CSV table of C-alpha atoms in Angstrom, one decimal:
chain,number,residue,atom,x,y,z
D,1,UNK,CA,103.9,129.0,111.9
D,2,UNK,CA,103.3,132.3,110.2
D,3,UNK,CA,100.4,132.8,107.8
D,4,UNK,CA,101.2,131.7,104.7
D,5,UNK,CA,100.4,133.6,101.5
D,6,UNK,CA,99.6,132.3,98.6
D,7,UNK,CA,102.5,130.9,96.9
D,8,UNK,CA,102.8,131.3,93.0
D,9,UNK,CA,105.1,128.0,92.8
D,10,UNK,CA,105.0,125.2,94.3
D,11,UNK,CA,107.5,124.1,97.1
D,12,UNK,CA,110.5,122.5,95.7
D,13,UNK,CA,111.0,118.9,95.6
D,14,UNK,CA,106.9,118.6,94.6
D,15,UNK,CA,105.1,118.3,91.5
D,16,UNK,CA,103.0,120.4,89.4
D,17,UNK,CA,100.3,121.9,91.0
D,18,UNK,CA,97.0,119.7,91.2
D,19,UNK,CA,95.0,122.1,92.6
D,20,UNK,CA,95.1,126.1,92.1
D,21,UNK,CA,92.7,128.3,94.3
D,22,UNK,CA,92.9,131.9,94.5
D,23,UNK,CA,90.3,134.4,96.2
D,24,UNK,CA,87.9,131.7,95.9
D,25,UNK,CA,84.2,133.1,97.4
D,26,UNK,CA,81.0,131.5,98.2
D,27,UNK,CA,77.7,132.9,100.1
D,28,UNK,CA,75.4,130.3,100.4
D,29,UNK,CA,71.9,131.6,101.5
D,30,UNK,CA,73.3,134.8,102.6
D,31,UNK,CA,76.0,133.2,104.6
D,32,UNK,CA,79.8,133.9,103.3
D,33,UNK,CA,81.1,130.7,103.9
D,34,UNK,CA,84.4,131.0,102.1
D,35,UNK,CA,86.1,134.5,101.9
D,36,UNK,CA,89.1,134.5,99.7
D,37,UNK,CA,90.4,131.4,100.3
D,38,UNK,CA,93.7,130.7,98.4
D,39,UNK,CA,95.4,127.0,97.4
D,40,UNK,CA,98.0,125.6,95.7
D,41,UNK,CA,98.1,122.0,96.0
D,42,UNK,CA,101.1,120.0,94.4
D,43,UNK,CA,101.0,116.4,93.0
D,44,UNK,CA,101.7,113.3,94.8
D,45,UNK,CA,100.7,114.9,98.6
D,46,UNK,CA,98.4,113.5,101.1
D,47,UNK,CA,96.9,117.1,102.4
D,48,UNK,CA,94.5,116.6,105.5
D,49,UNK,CA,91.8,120.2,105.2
D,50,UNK,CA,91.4,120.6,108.5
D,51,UNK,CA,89.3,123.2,110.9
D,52,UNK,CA,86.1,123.7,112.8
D,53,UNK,CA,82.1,122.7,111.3
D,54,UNK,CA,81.0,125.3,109.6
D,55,UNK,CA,84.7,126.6,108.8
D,56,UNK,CA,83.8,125.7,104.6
D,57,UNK,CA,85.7,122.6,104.0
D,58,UNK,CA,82.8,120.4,102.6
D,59,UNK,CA,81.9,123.6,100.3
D,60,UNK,CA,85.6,124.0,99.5
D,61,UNK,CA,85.5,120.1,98.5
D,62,UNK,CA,82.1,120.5,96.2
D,63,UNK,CA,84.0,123.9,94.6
D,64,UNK,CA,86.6,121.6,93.4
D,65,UNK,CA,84.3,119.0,92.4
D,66,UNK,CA,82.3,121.7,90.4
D,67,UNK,CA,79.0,121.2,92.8
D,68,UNK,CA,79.4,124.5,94.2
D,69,UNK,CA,79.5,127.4,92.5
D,70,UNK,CA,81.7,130.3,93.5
D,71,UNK,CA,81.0,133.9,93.4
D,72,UNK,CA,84.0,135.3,93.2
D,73,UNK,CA,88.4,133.9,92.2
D,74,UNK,CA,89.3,130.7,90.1
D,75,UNK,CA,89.9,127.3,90.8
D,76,UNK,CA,92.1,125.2,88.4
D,77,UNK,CA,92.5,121.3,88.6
D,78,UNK,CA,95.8,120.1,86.8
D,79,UNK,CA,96.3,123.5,85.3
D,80,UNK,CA,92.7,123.7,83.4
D,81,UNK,CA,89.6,125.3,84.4
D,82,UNK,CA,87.1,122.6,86.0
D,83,UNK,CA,85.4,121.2,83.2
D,84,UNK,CA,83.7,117.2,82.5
D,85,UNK,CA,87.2,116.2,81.0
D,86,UNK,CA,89.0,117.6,83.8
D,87,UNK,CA,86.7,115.9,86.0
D,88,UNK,CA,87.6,112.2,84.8
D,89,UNK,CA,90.4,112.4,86.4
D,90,UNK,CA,89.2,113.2,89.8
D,91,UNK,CA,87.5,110.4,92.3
D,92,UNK,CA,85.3,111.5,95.5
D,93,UNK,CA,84.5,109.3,99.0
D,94,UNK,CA,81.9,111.4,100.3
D,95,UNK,CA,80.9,111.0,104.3
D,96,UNK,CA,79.4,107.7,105.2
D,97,UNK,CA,76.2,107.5,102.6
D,98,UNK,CA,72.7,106.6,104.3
D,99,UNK,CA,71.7,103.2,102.4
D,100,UNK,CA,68.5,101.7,103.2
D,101,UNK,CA,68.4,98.5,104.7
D,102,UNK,CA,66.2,97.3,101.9
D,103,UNK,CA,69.0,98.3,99.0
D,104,UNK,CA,68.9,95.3,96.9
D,105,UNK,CA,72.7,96.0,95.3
D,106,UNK,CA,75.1,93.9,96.2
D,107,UNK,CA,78.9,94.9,96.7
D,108,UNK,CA,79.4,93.4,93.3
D,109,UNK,CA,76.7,94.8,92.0
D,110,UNK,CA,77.3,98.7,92.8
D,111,UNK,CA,81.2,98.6,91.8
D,112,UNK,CA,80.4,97.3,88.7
D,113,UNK,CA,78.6,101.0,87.9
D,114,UNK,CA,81.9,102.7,88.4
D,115,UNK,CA,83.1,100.6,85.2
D,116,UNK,CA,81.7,101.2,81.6
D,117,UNK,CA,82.5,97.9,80.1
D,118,UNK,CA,80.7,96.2,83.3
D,119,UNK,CA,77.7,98.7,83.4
D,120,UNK,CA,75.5,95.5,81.9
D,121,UNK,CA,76.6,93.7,84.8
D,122,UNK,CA,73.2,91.6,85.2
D,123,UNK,CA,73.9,90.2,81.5
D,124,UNK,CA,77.1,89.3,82.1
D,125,UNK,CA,78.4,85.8,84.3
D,126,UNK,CA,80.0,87.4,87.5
D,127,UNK,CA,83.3,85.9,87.0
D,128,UNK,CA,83.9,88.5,83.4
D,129,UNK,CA,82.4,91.4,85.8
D,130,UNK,CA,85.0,90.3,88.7
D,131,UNK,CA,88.0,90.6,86.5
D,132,UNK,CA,87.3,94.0,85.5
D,133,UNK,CA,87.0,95.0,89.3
D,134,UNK,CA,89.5,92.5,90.8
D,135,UNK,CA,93.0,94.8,90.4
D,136,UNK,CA,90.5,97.5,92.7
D,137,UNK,CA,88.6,95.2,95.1
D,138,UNK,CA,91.6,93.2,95.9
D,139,UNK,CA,94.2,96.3,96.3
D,140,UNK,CA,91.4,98.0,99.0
D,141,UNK,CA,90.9,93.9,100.7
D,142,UNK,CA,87.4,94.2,99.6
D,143,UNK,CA,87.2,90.8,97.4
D,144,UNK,CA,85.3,88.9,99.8
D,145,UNK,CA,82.7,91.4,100.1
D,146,UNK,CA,81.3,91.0,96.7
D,147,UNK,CA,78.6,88.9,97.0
D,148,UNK,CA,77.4,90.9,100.5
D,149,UNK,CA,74.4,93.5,99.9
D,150,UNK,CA,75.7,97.1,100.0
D,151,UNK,CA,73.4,98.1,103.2
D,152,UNK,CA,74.9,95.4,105.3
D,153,UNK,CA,78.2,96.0,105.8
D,154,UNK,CA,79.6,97.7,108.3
D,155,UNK,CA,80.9,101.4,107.7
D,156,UNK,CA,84.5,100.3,107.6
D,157,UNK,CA,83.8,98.0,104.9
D,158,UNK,CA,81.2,100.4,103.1
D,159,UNK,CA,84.0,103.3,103.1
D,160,UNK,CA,86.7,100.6,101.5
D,161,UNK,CA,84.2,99.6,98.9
D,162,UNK,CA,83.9,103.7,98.3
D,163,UNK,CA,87.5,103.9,98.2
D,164,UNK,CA,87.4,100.9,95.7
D,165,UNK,CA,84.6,102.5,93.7
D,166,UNK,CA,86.9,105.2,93.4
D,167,UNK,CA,89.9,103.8,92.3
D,168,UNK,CA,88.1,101.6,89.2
D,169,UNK,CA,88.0,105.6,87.7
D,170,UNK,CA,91.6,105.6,87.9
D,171,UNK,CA,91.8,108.8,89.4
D,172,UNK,CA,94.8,111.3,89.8
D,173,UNK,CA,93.4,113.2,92.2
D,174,UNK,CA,91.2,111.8,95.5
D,175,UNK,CA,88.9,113.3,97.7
D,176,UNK,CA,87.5,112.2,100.5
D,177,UNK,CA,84.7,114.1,103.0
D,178,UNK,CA,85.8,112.5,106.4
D,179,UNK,CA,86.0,109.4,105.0
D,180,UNK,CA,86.4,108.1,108.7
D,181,UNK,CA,83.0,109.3,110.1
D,182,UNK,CA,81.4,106.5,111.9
D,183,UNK,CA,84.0,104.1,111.6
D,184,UNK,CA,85.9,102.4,115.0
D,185,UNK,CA,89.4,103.8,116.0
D,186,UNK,CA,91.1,100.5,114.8
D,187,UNK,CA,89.4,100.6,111.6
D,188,UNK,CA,90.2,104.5,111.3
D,189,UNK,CA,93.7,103.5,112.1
D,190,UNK,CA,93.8,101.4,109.4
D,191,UNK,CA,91.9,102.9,106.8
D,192,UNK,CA,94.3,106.0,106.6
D,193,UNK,CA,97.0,103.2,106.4
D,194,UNK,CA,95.4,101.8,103.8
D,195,UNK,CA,95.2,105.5,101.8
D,196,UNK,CA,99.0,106.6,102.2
D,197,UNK,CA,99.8,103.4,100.6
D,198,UNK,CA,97.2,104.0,97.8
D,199,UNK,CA,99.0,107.1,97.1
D,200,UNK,CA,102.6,105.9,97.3
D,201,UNK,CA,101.5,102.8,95.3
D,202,UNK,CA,99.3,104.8,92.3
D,203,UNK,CA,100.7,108.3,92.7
D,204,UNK,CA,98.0,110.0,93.7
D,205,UNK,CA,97.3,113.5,95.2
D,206,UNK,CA,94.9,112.9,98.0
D,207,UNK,CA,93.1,115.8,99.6
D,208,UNK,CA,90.8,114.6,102.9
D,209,UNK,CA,88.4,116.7,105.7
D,210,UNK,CA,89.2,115.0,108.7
D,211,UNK,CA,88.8,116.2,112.6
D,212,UNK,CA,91.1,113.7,113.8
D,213,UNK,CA,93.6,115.4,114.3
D,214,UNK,CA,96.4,112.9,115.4
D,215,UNK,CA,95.6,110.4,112.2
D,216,UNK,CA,96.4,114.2,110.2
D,217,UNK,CA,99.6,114.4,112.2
D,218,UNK,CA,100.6,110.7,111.7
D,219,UNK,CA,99.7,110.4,107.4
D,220,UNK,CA,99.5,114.1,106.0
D,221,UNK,CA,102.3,115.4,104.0
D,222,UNK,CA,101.0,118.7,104.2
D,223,UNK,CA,98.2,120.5,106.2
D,224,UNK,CA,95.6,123.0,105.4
D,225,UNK,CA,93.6,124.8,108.3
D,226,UNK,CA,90.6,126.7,107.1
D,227,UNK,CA,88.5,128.7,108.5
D,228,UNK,CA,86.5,131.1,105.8
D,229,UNK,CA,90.2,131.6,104.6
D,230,UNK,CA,93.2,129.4,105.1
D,231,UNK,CA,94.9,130.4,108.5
D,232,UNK,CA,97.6,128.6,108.0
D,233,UNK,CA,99.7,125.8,106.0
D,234,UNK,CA,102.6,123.6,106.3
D,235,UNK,CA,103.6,120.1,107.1
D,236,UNK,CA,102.4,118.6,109.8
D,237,UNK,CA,104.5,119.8,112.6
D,238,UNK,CA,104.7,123.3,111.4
D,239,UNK,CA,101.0,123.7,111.4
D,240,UNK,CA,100.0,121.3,114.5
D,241,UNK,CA,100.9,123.2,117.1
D,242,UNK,CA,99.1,125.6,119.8
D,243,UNK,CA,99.2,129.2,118.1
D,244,UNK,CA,98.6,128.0,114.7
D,245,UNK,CA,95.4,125.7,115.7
D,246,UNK,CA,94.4,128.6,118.0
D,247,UNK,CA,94.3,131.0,114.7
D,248,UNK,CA,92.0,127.8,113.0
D,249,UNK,CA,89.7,127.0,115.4
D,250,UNK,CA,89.9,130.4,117.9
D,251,UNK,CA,90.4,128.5,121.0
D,252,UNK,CA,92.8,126.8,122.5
D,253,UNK,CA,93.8,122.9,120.6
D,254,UNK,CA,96.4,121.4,122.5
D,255,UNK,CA,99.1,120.7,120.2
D,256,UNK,CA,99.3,117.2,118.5
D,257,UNK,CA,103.1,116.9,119.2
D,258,UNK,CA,102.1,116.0,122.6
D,259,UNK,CA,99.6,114.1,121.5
D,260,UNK,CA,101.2,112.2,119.5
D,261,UNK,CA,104.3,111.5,121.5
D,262,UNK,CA,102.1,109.9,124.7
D,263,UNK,CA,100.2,107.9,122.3
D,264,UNK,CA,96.9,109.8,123.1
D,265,UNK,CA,94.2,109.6,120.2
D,266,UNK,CA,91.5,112.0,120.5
D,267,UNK,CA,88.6,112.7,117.6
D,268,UNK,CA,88.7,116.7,118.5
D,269,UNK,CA,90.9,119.1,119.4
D,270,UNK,CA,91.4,119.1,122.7
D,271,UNK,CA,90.1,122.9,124.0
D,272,UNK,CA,91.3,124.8,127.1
């Protein structure tokens, strides 16, 4: 697939644009890390960011989260500059947090934050904190976690009860940071199963960093490949193939066609 520029409407058959980039810049300690990059994200997508480290996508995710400031271009969310009451309606699952084994919170306990009528939670009996967090914790199969402390579970279970802390905001738009980092194959499997039918179910527009590149190929809607600037975009199969990951990543990725069909599941690009 071609280059794509950036388009000024979105494809039809989607919704509104979510997300609006255009010559979006950041140098971060002399380093350009992103160099016009250019987006236009429409609602209700799963779009997998993907590319090599280094290639900007974690700084591209805290410039839309309005953590990272940009030197030069404009990003809108939902039409409006980023601003606190454009935030609300925006949710992040960062990478696998480090929580010290001595972290006293339990599961219970640290959802509960995410929820302004529960943020007194150690006043309150746990059953009037559990049915404010129930609809969440039991849509992301975290209800029997809520008694466990935080730094004991496993990173499967921590990322779900991120997802979960997420979704008590009542997001429209998701982000996660390679929200799979750390966690087994089945439970990767599973976890992106378990965010295409958060979208379907809520309507949300998710946007995820992932390097696995067969789970992209399998759950995206649409694909992003970034390096400094966006190389390329598309649906899956348009942008998962040899000459467009080669123009990502500058070597050669096998394409994930033939990955995919012979059931091969690889965490990198495969490189010639």
């Amino acid at each position: 697939m071609k280059p794509t520029p950036h388009a000024e409407v979105p494809p039809a058959g989607f919704g509104p644009p979510v997300i609006e980039a255009r010559g979006v810049e950041v140098t971060i300690t002399g380093h350009s890390i992103l160099k016009g990059v250019d987006l236009l994200i429409p609602g209700g997508q799963v779009v997998a960011l993907i590319g090599p480290n280094g290639s900007g996508k974690t700084t591209l995710l805290r410039a839309l989260l309005g953590l990272q400031s940009i030197d030069r271009g404009e990003i809108r969310l939902f039409g409006q500059p980023i601003d606190r009451r454009v935030l609300r309606r925006v949710a992040y699952v960062p990478q696998k947090l480090a929580v010290e084994s001595g972290f006293a919170l339990s599961v219970r306990e640290f959802l509960a934050l995410a929820v302004d009528r529960a943020l007194h939670w150690f006043w309150k009996r746990h059953t009037a904190v559990d049915k404010l967090l129930l609809p969440a914790v039991e849509e992301v199969q975290v209800a029997g976690l809520l008694d466990r402390p935080l730094a004991k579970l496993s990173g499967g279970q921590f990322q779900r009860v991120m997802v979960a802390f997420a979704l008590l905001r009542n997001p429209d738009l998701l982000l996660l940071d390679e929200p799979t980092a750390g966690v087994d194959t089945p439970g990767e499997y599973t976890f992106y199963e378990l965010i295409g039918e958060l979208q379907r179910r809520r309507g949300l527009t998710v946007v995820l960093v992932s390097h696995d590149l067969s789970m992209v190929y399998r759950h995206a809607t649409m694909v992003y490949a970034l390096n400094g600037v966006i190389c390329c975009e598309g649906k899956p199969e348009e942008v998962m193939n040899a000459d467009s990951l080669k123009r990502a990543y500058g070597i050669h990725v096998a394409p994930y066609e033939h990955h995919h069909h012979h059931g091969h599941d690889h965490e990198h690009p495969h490189a010639h």
